[in-house]
Short mmCIF file of C-alpha atoms in Angstrom, two decimals:
data_model
loop_
_atom_site.label_atom_id
_atom_site.label_comp_id
_atom_site.label_asym_id
_atom_site.label_seq_id
_atom_site.Cartn_x
_atom_site.Cartn_y
_atom_site.Cartn_z
CA MET J 1 118.12 64.52 83.97
CA ALA J 2 116.24 65.24 87.19
CA ALA J 3 116.23 68.92 86.39
CA ASP J 4 114.83 68.23 82.94
CA ILE J 5 112.03 66.12 84.44
CA GLN J 6 111.21 68.79 86.97
CA ASP J 7 111.21 71.44 84.27
CA SER J 8 108.88 69.30 82.17
CA ARG J 9 106.51 68.88 85.11
CA SER J 10 106.57 72.62 85.77
CA ALA J 11 105.79 73.36 82.15
CA ARG J 12 102.94 70.86 82.12
CA PHE J 13 101.48 72.38 85.27
CA ALA J 14 101.71 75.87 83.78
CA LEU J 15 99.99 74.65 80.62
CA ARG J 16 97.17 73.09 82.66
CA CYS J 17 96.72 76.38 84.50
CA SER J 18 96.79 78.25 81.20
CA ASN J 19 94.27 75.91 79.59
CA TRP J 20 91.97 76.25 82.61
CA ALA J 21 92.24 80.05 82.52
CA GLU J 22 91.56 80.17 78.79
CA ARG J 23 88.40 78.13 79.31
CA TRP J 24 87.05 79.57 82.55
CA PHE J 25 88.63 82.97 83.14
CA PRO J 26 86.27 85.71 81.90
CA ASP J 27 87.16 88.71 79.84
CA SER J 28 88.87 91.37 81.96
CA TRP J 29 85.86 93.71 81.69
CA VAL J 30 83.53 90.96 82.94
CA PHE J 31 86.00 90.27 85.74
CA ALA J 32 85.93 93.93 86.79
CA ALA J 33 82.13 94.09 86.59
CA LEU J 34 81.83 91.02 88.82
CA ALA J 35 84.21 92.63 91.31
CA VAL J 36 81.94 95.70 91.42
CA ILE J 37 78.92 93.53 92.23
CA ILE J 38 80.79 91.57 94.92
CA VAL J 39 82.04 94.72 96.64
CA ALA J 40 78.59 96.34 96.42
CA LEU J 41 77.00 93.27 98.03
CA ALA J 42 79.65 93.40 100.78
CA THR J 43 78.69 96.99 101.59
CA LEU J 44 75.02 96.01 101.77
CA ALA J 45 75.96 93.16 104.11
CA MET J 46 77.47 95.81 106.42
CA GLY J 47 74.10 97.52 106.56
CA ALA J 48 74.82 100.25 104.03
CA LYS J 49 71.89 101.82 102.23
CA PRO J 50 71.37 100.62 98.64
CA THR J 51 71.14 104.26 97.55
CA ASP J 52 74.57 104.95 99.07
CA ALA J 53 76.07 102.02 97.16
CA ALA J 54 74.46 103.21 93.93
CA MET J 55 75.71 106.76 94.48
CA ALA J 56 79.24 105.53 95.16
CA PHE J 57 79.14 103.41 92.00
CA GLY J 58 78.14 106.40 89.86
CA ASP J 59 80.35 108.96 91.59
CA GLY J 60 83.41 106.71 91.49
CA PHE J 61 82.88 105.67 87.89
CA TRP J 62 84.69 108.72 86.53
CA SER J 63 87.13 109.21 89.40
CA LEU J 64 90.01 107.55 87.53
CA ILE J 65 89.60 109.47 84.29
CA PRO J 66 92.96 111.30 84.63
CA PHE J 67 94.68 108.00 85.44
CA THR J 68 92.80 106.29 82.61
CA MET J 69 94.12 108.82 80.12
CA GLN J 70 97.61 108.52 81.59
CA MET J 71 97.53 104.75 81.14
CA ALA J 72 96.22 105.14 77.60
CA PHE J 73 99.11 107.45 76.81
CA VAL J 74 101.53 104.95 78.34
CA VAL J 75 100.44 102.57 75.61
CA ILE J 76 100.35 105.18 72.84
CA GLY J 77 103.68 106.75 73.77
CA GLY J 78 105.41 103.42 74.19
CA TYR J 79 104.02 102.08 70.94
CA VAL J 80 105.02 105.21 69.03
CA VAL J 81 108.58 105.12 70.37
CA ALA J 82 108.97 101.38 69.92
CA SER J 83 107.62 101.51 66.35
CA SER J 84 110.10 104.20 65.31
CA PRO J 85 112.95 103.02 63.09
CA PRO J 86 115.74 103.43 65.72
CA ALA J 87 113.77 101.64 68.45
CA VAL J 88 112.75 98.82 66.13
CA LYS J 89 116.44 98.23 65.42
CA LEU J 90 117.26 98.13 69.16
CA ILE J 91 114.43 95.71 69.95
CA ASP J 92 115.43 93.53 67.01
CA LYS J 93 119.01 93.37 68.35
CA LEU J 94 117.75 92.34 71.79
CA ALA J 95 115.51 89.77 70.15
CA ARG J 96 118.51 88.10 68.49
CA ILE J 97 120.13 87.11 71.78
CA PRO J 98 118.05 84.08 72.92
CA ARG J 99 118.84 80.72 71.35
CA ASN J 100 115.59 78.89 72.03
CA GLY J 101 112.03 79.49 73.11
CA ARG J 102 112.50 78.86 76.83
CA SER J 103 115.54 81.13 77.11
CA ALA J 104 113.57 83.75 75.17
CA VAL J 105 110.84 83.69 77.82
CA ALA J 106 113.42 84.11 80.61
CA TRP J 107 115.10 86.91 78.62
CA VAL J 108 111.80 88.79 78.37
CA ALA J 109 111.28 88.35 82.12
CA LEU J 110 114.71 89.82 82.89
CA ILE J 111 114.30 92.82 80.59
CA SER J 112 110.82 93.51 81.96
CA MET J 113 111.92 93.40 85.59
CA VAL J 114 114.99 95.57 85.03
CA ALA J 115 112.93 98.13 83.12
CA SER J 116 110.27 98.21 85.83
CA LEU J 117 112.85 99.32 88.40
CA LEU J 118 113.19 102.51 86.37
CA ASN J 119 109.55 102.94 85.42
CA TRP J 120 106.71 100.45 85.40
CA GLY J 121 105.16 101.87 82.23
CA LEU J 122 108.39 101.31 80.33
CA SER J 123 108.44 97.63 81.30
CA LEU J 124 104.93 97.04 79.97
CA VAL J 125 105.35 98.55 76.52
CA PHE J 126 108.99 97.66 75.90
CA GLY J 127 108.51 94.14 77.21
CA GLY J 128 105.44 93.62 75.04
CA LEU J 129 107.16 94.83 71.91
CA LEU J 130 110.18 92.65 72.67
CA VAL J 131 107.81 89.67 72.82
CA ARG J 132 106.43 90.58 69.42
CA ALA J 133 109.96 90.86 68.01
CA LEU J 134 110.91 87.46 69.43
CA ALA J 135 107.69 86.00 68.02
CA ARG J 136 108.87 86.96 64.55
CA ARG J 137 111.74 84.48 65.03
CA THR J 138 109.69 81.41 64.23
CA GLU J 139 112.72 79.13 64.61
CA LEU J 140 112.68 79.77 68.37
CA ARG J 141 109.32 78.01 68.74
CA MET J 142 108.56 80.29 71.68
CA ASP J 143 105.24 80.11 73.47
CA TYR J 144 103.70 83.52 72.89
CA ARG J 145 101.51 83.34 76.00
CA ALA J 146 104.37 82.42 78.33
CA ALA J 147 106.49 85.22 76.90
CA GLY J 148 103.61 87.66 77.38
CA ALA J 149 103.28 86.60 81.02
CA ALA J 150 107.04 87.08 81.43
CA ALA J 151 106.70 90.62 80.10
CA TYR J 152 104.26 91.27 82.93
CA LEU J 153 106.67 90.21 85.67
CA GLY J 154 107.95 93.75 86.08
CA LEU J 155 104.52 94.74 87.41
CA GLY J 156 103.90 91.46 89.17
CA ALA J 157 107.20 91.09 90.97
CA VAL J 158 109.52 94.03 91.54
CA TRP J 159 108.21 97.37 90.26
CA ALA J 160 107.30 98.70 93.71
CA LEU J 161 110.81 97.98 94.96
CA GLY J 162 112.28 100.35 92.37
CA LEU J 163 112.46 104.07 91.71
CA SER J 164 108.84 104.38 90.61
CA SER J 165 107.45 103.00 93.88
CA SER J 166 104.42 105.15 94.62
CA ALA J 167 104.51 104.58 98.38
CA ALA J 168 108.24 105.25 98.70
CA GLN J 169 107.97 108.35 96.52
CA LEU J 170 105.07 109.72 98.56
CA GLN J 171 106.82 109.10 101.89
CA ALA J 172 110.02 110.76 100.69
CA ASN J 173 108.26 113.91 99.44
CA PRO J 174 106.40 115.76 102.22
CA GLY J 175 104.78 118.11 99.74
CA SER J 176 102.94 115.20 98.13
CA LEU J 177 102.01 113.42 101.35
CA PRO J 178 98.63 114.15 102.98
CA PRO J 179 99.07 115.88 106.38
CA SER J 180 97.17 113.08 108.11
CA ILE J 181 99.83 110.56 107.06
CA LEU J 182 102.73 112.95 107.56
CA ALA J 183 101.68 113.42 111.18
CA ILE J 184 101.97 109.67 111.74
CA THR J 185 105.09 108.75 109.79
CA GLY J 186 107.15 111.87 109.20
CA VAL J 187 109.35 111.93 106.10
CA ILE J 188 110.86 108.56 105.26
CA PRO J 189 113.81 108.92 102.84
CA PHE J 190 114.77 106.34 100.22
CA SER J 191 117.67 105.29 102.43
CA GLN J 192 115.12 103.78 104.82
CA THR J 193 112.93 102.15 102.16
CA ILE J 194 114.05 101.07 98.68
CA PHE J 195 117.77 101.57 99.41
CA LEU J 196 117.89 99.39 102.53
CA TRP J 197 120.19 96.40 102.09
CA GLN J 198 117.24 94.27 103.14
CA SER J 199 115.33 95.64 100.16
CA GLY J 200 118.22 94.66 97.91
CA VAL J 201 118.14 91.09 99.22
CA LEU J 202 114.39 90.90 98.66
CA LEU J 203 114.73 92.31 95.16
CA LEU J 204 117.51 89.92 94.18
CA ALA J 205 115.58 86.93 95.50
CA LEU J 206 112.47 87.88 93.55
CA VAL J 207 114.37 88.43 90.31
CA VAL J 208 116.22 85.11 90.53
CA VAL J 209 113.14 83.09 91.50
CA SER J 210 111.01 84.78 88.82
CA LEU J 211 113.57 83.90 86.13
CA ILE J 212 113.74 80.29 87.28
CA VAL J 213 109.95 79.93 87.27
CA ALA J 214 109.61 81.68 83.89
CA TYR J 215 112.16 79.33 82.33
CA ALA J 216 110.84 76.20 84.02
CA THR J 217 107.20 76.82 83.09
CA ALA J 218 107.82 77.81 79.47
CA PRO J 219 106.39 75.07 77.22
CA GLY J 220 108.87 73.20 75.08
CA PRO J 221 108.89 73.15 71.26
CA GLY J 222 106.34 70.38 71.09
CA SER J 223 103.63 72.17 73.07
CA ALA J 224 104.49 75.83 72.55
CA ARG J 225 101.81 77.98 70.97
CA ASP J 226 103.30 80.71 68.80
CA ALA J 227 101.81 84.08 67.94
CA GLN J 228 100.12 82.80 64.80
CA ALA J 229 98.39 80.05 66.80
CA CYS J 230 97.16 82.76 69.20
CA GLY J 231 95.66 84.66 66.27
CA VAL J 232 98.27 87.44 66.42
CA ASP J 233 100.40 88.80 63.60
CA PRO J 234 103.61 89.82 65.43
CA SER J 235 104.85 92.01 62.60
CA PHE J 236 104.38 95.76 62.58
CA SER J 237 101.83 97.00 60.08
CA MET J 238 104.00 99.89 58.97
CA PRO J 239 103.02 100.86 55.43
CA LYS J 240 105.58 102.70 53.43
CA PRO J 241 105.06 106.47 53.61
CA GLN J 242 103.22 107.77 50.61
CA PRO J 243 104.57 110.85 48.82
CA ARG J 244 102.62 114.03 49.37
CA THR J 245 100.13 114.84 46.66
CA ARG J 246 99.14 118.42 47.45
CA PRO J 247 100.89 121.61 48.59
CA GLY J 248 98.92 121.72 51.85
CA GLU J 249 100.63 118.53 53.03
CA TRP J 250 104.18 119.82 52.95
CA LEU J 251 104.34 120.42 56.72
CA GLU J 252 103.21 116.84 57.34
CA TYR J 253 106.26 115.60 55.46
CA SER J 254 108.72 118.16 56.78
CA PRO J 255 110.64 117.77 60.08
CA LEU J 256 110.29 121.51 60.79
CA LEU J 257 107.32 121.22 63.18
CA THR J 258 108.86 118.22 64.89
CA LEU J 259 112.09 120.09 65.57
CA LEU J 260 110.30 123.15 66.95
CA LEU J 261 108.14 121.04 69.25
CA ALA J 262 111.21 119.12 70.37
CA LEU J 263 112.94 122.39 71.30
CA LEU J 264 109.97 123.50 73.40
CA ALA J 265 109.81 120.08 75.04
CA ALA J 266 113.53 120.16 75.79
CA GLY J 267 113.11 123.51 77.53
CA TRP J 268 110.31 122.21 79.74
CA LEU J 269 112.14 118.99 80.55
CA TYR J 270 115.30 120.92 81.43
CA HIS J 271 113.31 123.00 83.90
CA GLU J 272 111.69 119.89 85.42
CA PHE J 273 114.99 118.10 85.97
CA ALA J 274 116.79 121.26 87.09
CA THR J 275 114.22 122.09 89.78
CA LYS J 276 113.47 118.53 90.98
CA PRO J 277 115.52 115.46 91.81
CA ALA J 278 115.90 113.38 88.67
CA ILE J 279 114.20 110.41 90.31
CA THR J 280 111.20 112.50 91.31
CA ALA J 281 110.90 114.11 87.89
CA ILE J 282 110.99 110.91 85.85
CA SER J 283 108.66 109.09 88.24
CA GLY J 284 105.86 111.52 87.45
CA LEU J 285 103.57 109.74 85.01
CA ASN J 286 102.75 112.96 83.13
CA THR J 287 106.45 113.70 82.68
CA TYR J 288 107.07 110.14 81.57
CA ASN J 289 104.27 110.25 78.99
CA PHE J 290 105.33 113.67 77.76
CA LEU J 291 108.90 112.47 77.32
CA PHE J 292 107.81 109.41 75.38
CA LEU J 293 105.44 111.31 73.08
CA MET J 294 108.02 113.94 72.26
CA ALA J 295 110.73 111.32 71.81
CA GLY J 296 108.38 109.39 69.55
CA ALA J 297 107.70 112.43 67.41
CA LEU J 298 111.43 113.12 67.13
CA LEU J 299 112.31 109.52 66.32
CA HIS J 300 109.67 109.39 63.60
CA TRP J 301 111.07 112.68 62.34
CA ARG J 302 108.16 113.63 60.09
CA PRO J 303 104.66 114.38 61.46
CA ARG J 304 103.01 112.06 58.94
CA SER J 305 104.97 109.06 60.19
CA PHE J 306 104.28 110.03 63.83
CA LEU J 307 100.53 110.38 63.23
CA ASP J 308 100.37 107.06 61.42
CA ALA J 309 102.04 105.38 64.41
CA VAL J 310 99.54 107.00 66.80
CA ALA J 311 96.65 105.77 64.65
CA ARG J 312 97.99 102.20 64.91
CA ALA J 313 98.44 102.54 68.68
CA VAL J 314 94.99 103.87 69.61
CA PRO J 315 93.07 100.58 69.11
CA THR J 316 95.33 98.94 71.71
CA THR J 317 93.90 101.24 74.42
CA THR J 318 90.34 99.92 74.15
CA GLY J 319 90.52 97.77 77.26
CA VAL J 320 91.98 100.60 79.34
CA LEU J 321 89.31 103.08 78.34
CA ILE J 322 86.34 100.82 79.01
CA GLN J 323 87.54 99.01 82.14
CA PHE J 324 89.26 101.56 84.37
CA PRO J 325 85.99 103.36 85.28
CA LEU J 326 84.81 100.17 86.97
CA TYR J 327 87.88 100.16 89.19
CA GLY J 328 87.09 103.72 90.18
CA SER J 329 83.68 102.51 91.30
CA ILE J 330 85.24 99.68 93.33
CA ALA J 331 87.53 102.11 95.14
CA ALA J 332 84.60 104.40 95.95
CA LEU J 333 82.44 101.55 97.20
CA MET J 334 85.21 100.38 99.53
CA THR J 335 86.24 103.77 100.89
CA VAL J 336 83.08 105.91 100.84
CA VAL J 337 80.04 103.75 101.60
CA LYS J 338 79.49 103.35 105.34
CA GLY J 339 77.65 100.60 107.17
CA VAL J 340 75.40 100.82 110.19
CA ASP J 341 78.43 101.41 112.42
CA GLY J 342 79.55 104.40 110.36
CA GLN J 343 82.66 102.64 109.01
CA THR J 344 83.66 101.67 105.45
CA LEU J 345 84.52 98.25 104.07
CA ALA J 346 88.18 99.25 103.71
CA HIS J 347 88.21 100.25 107.37
CA HIS J 348 86.73 96.91 108.47
CA ILE J 349 89.32 94.98 106.46
CA SER J 350 92.21 96.99 107.85
CA THR J 351 90.87 96.90 111.41
CA PHE J 352 90.60 93.13 111.31
CA PHE J 353 94.28 92.79 110.47
CA VAL J 354 95.66 95.49 112.72
CA GLN J 355 93.80 94.22 115.78
CA ILE J 356 95.40 90.80 115.59
CA ALA J 357 98.91 92.01 114.76
CA SER J 358 101.91 91.90 117.07
CA HIS J 359 105.51 92.97 116.50
CA ASP J 360 106.41 89.44 115.42
CA THR J 361 103.41 88.95 113.14
CA TYR J 362 103.19 92.49 111.74
CA ALA J 363 105.06 91.74 108.51
CA LEU J 364 103.02 88.61 107.72
CA LEU J 365 99.63 90.12 108.52
CA MET J 366 100.25 93.47 106.88
CA GLY J 367 101.69 91.79 103.81
CA LEU J 368 98.63 89.58 103.53
CA TYR J 369 96.31 92.52 104.07
CA SER J 370 98.03 94.67 101.44
CA ALA J 371 97.87 91.85 98.91
CA VAL J 372 94.17 91.17 99.52
CA LEU J 373 93.17 94.82 99.41
CA GLY J 374 95.35 95.37 96.34
CA PHE J 375 93.22 92.91 94.42
CA PHE J 376 90.21 95.20 94.84
CA ILE J 377 92.02 98.57 94.75
CA PRO J 378 94.84 98.05 92.24
CA SER J 379 96.51 101.44 92.55
CA GLY J 380 99.86 101.64 94.29
CA GLY J 381 99.70 105.31 95.26
CA GLY J 382 95.96 105.58 95.75
CA LYS J 383 95.80 102.46 97.90
CA TRP J 384 98.69 103.69 100.04
CA ILE J 385 96.73 106.85 100.85
CA ILE J 386 93.88 104.62 102.04
CA GLU J 387 96.01 102.08 103.88
CA ALA J 388 98.85 104.12 105.39
CA PRO J 389 96.94 105.81 108.24
CA TYR J 390 96.04 102.41 109.69
CA VAL J 391 99.10 100.29 109.07
CA MET J 392 101.65 102.99 109.89
CA GLN J 393 99.92 103.89 113.14
CA VAL J 394 100.07 100.23 114.11
CA ALA J 395 103.77 100.17 113.16
CA ASN J 396 104.33 103.08 115.53
CA ASP J 397 102.32 101.43 118.28
CA LEU J 398 104.29 98.20 117.90
CA GLN J 399 107.59 100.08 117.52
CA TYR J 400 108.16 98.52 114.10
CA HIS J 401 110.62 99.93 111.56
CA LEU J 402 108.61 102.45 109.54
CA GLY J 403 110.71 102.22 106.40
CA TRP J 404 110.36 98.45 106.31
CA ALA J 405 106.62 98.84 106.84
CA VAL J 406 106.60 100.77 103.55
CA GLN J 407 108.55 97.95 101.89
CA ILE J 408 106.12 95.38 103.24
CA TYR J 409 103.42 97.29 101.42
CA ASN J 410 105.54 97.59 98.26
CA ALA J 411 106.41 93.91 98.00
CA ALA J 412 102.95 92.62 98.89
CA GLU J 413 101.15 95.18 96.73
CA ALA J 414 102.68 93.68 93.59
CA LEU J 415 101.41 90.16 94.28
CA PRO J 416 97.76 90.59 93.19
CA ASN J 417 98.95 92.19 89.96
CA LEU J 418 99.92 88.70 88.80
CA ILE J 419 96.25 87.69 88.52
CA ASN J 420 94.53 91.07 88.36
CA PRO J 421 94.13 92.38 84.78
CA PHE J 422 94.02 96.04 85.89
CA TYR J 423 97.62 96.93 84.99
CA MET J 424 97.80 94.12 82.45
CA LEU J 425 95.60 95.98 79.98
CA PRO J 426 98.30 98.12 78.28
CA LEU J 427 100.44 95.03 77.77
CA LEU J 428 97.48 93.08 76.42
CA GLY J 429 96.87 95.88 73.95
CA VAL J 430 100.42 95.64 72.66
CA LEU J 431 100.39 91.84 72.51
CA GLY J 432 96.91 91.49 71.02
CA LEU J 433 95.95 88.90 73.66
CA LYS J 434 93.32 88.49 76.38
CA ALA J 435 93.99 88.37 80.12
CA ARG J 436 93.02 84.68 80.12
CA ASP J 437 95.98 83.97 77.84
CA LEU J 438 98.50 85.13 80.45
CA ILE J 439 96.80 84.37 83.77
CA GLY J 440 97.65 80.67 83.77
CA PHE J 441 101.40 81.34 83.64
CA SER J 442 101.34 84.31 85.99
CA PHE J 443 99.25 82.29 88.47
CA VAL J 444 102.13 79.83 88.81
CA GLN J 445 104.40 82.76 89.59
CA LEU J 446 101.94 83.87 92.28
CA LEU J 447 101.99 80.42 93.88
CA VAL J 448 105.76 80.75 94.28
CA HIS J 449 105.95 84.47 95.03
CA ALA J 450 103.31 84.66 97.77
CA PRO J 451 105.01 82.44 100.38
CA LEU J 452 108.47 83.65 99.37
CA VAL J 453 107.55 87.32 99.77
CA LEU J 454 105.78 86.84 103.09
CA VAL J 455 108.62 84.79 104.59
CA LEU J 456 111.30 87.22 103.42
CA LEU J 457 109.33 90.22 104.69
CA TRP J 458 109.14 88.60 108.11
CA ALA J 459 112.73 87.33 108.21
CA LEU J 460 114.35 90.52 106.92
CA GLY J 461 112.15 92.60 109.20
CA THR J 462 113.67 90.88 112.23
CA THR J 463 117.06 92.38 111.30
CA LEU J 464 115.75 95.94 111.71
CA SER J 465 115.22 97.78 114.95
CA TYR J 466 112.48 100.34 115.52
CA LEU J 467 113.00 103.52 113.53
CA CYS J 468 111.51 106.64 115.12
CA LEU J 469 111.56 109.29 112.44
CA LEU J 470 111.40 112.98 113.24
CA TYR J 471 109.78 115.49 110.94
CA THR J 472 111.58 118.78 111.16
CA SER J 473 109.29 121.77 110.68
CA PRO J 474 110.17 125.47 110.99
CA ARG J 475 108.87 125.24 114.53
CA PRO J 476 109.66 122.64 117.20
CA THR J 477 110.64 119.15 116.20
CA ARG J 478 108.33 116.46 117.49
CA PRO J 479 108.47 112.66 117.64
CA LEU J 480 105.74 111.03 115.61
CA TYR J 481 104.70 108.02 117.61
#
C-alpha cells in the first residue's frame, strides 16, 4: 500500500511538472534563440566587442550543417526502416508485451536505453515508433507524453556509457584525436573507459533507477493523456500502393534498382567492416545513416514504396533543420569570441572549475562543469574537443585516473540532455509532439539522476588509482603528464 501511495505521489508530481512545462516552456526554437542571446550577452559582459559577437553568430550559424543533415537522415532513415512491413511487424510484437500503461512506459524506457548502448540514433527513432505502436493499443490507457519521455532516456541517461560514446571513441582512436589532446592524454583504450567494471556499476545503477522513476511517474488510467488527446494520430499513414499507369513507371515498381543498389552498398559496407573494428565502423554516423537508408530501401523492396516512406518522413525533420544552426552559433560564441583578457567564455567556465579542484573533488566538480557546459554546447564529440585540453591536463596534474576522467565526462554530459531539446528534436518529429510535452517528465528524471550520477562518479573514482598512459610512437616513448 505504501508503495502505491508513493507511486501516486510521484505520478502527481510528474504531472504537475508536465503541466507547468506545457504552460511555460517555450517552443524549442524559441528556447535556442534565447540561449543565443544569453550567451552573446555573457561575451559582452567579458568585454568582447559587439562586432566580434555578431561575427561569431553569423560564422557559427552554418557550422553544424553536416551534423544537421546527419541528424535529419537519422530521422528519415529510422522512419523508413521502421515503416517497412518487416519492421512494423517487429515493433507491433514488442508493443504487445506490456499489460498496462505504466508497464508500457517502463518497457519503452528499457528498450530505448538498451538501444542507445549500441547507437544513440537507433534509440531515438526505434523508441519513438515503439511509443506510437503502443499508443495504438487504446486499452492500455498509456500516457503518450510519459512514454515519449521514456523513449528519450537512452539519450538522457546512458548513451555515452555505450559503444557510441563520442569521447571514448575519440580517445581510443589516435587518428581521430587532435594532436593537442593526444599529447596530454595518450591513447585511452575502451578497457580503461566504457569497459571498466566501475562503468558497468554506473550503467546498471542508471538503468535500474531510470526504470523505477519512469514507472513511478507514469500517470495512471484516470489521468493519462493518450495520443489522441495530444492531437496525434499514432497510426501510420501508409496508403496502399497504386498500380502503375504508364510504361515509364515500371522501374519504380520493380525491385531491380533496389537490388543493384543493395549490392553496391553491401560491397562498401564489407570494406568498412573489414578494414575497421566493427565498433568503430558502426559508430560512424555516416555509416549508420547509410546502413539504415539502404536497409530501408531493401525492406520496402520497390522504389515507389521507399520514396513514399521518405516523403512521409521529411516533415518530421523540420525542427532539426531550423534549430541546429542556432546551436552552431552558441558554440562559436562560447569558443571563439574573446574578452578583454584574450580568453573565451568556455575558457573562463573551465578555468573556474579546474582552479578549485583537488583529487578528492575532481569527479564532483568536473561532472558539474561538464553538465553545465553541455547545456550550452550539446554535442558529445564537439564539446569533448573543447573541454578535454583543460580537464585532462588537470587530471594529469592531480594524478587522477584518465580513463575515469573520460567516464566522468560521459555520464555528466548526458544529464542536460534531459531538459535540452537539442537531441530531442528527431524523437519529437517521430512522435508529433513538442519539447514542452516531454520536459516535465524528463525533468523529474534529472532531479534523480543528477545527485546519483555525481555521487557515483565520486565514489567509484575512489576505487581507481592514477593511470599514467604512454603513447607509443615510432620514436621514443614518453610519459604524458
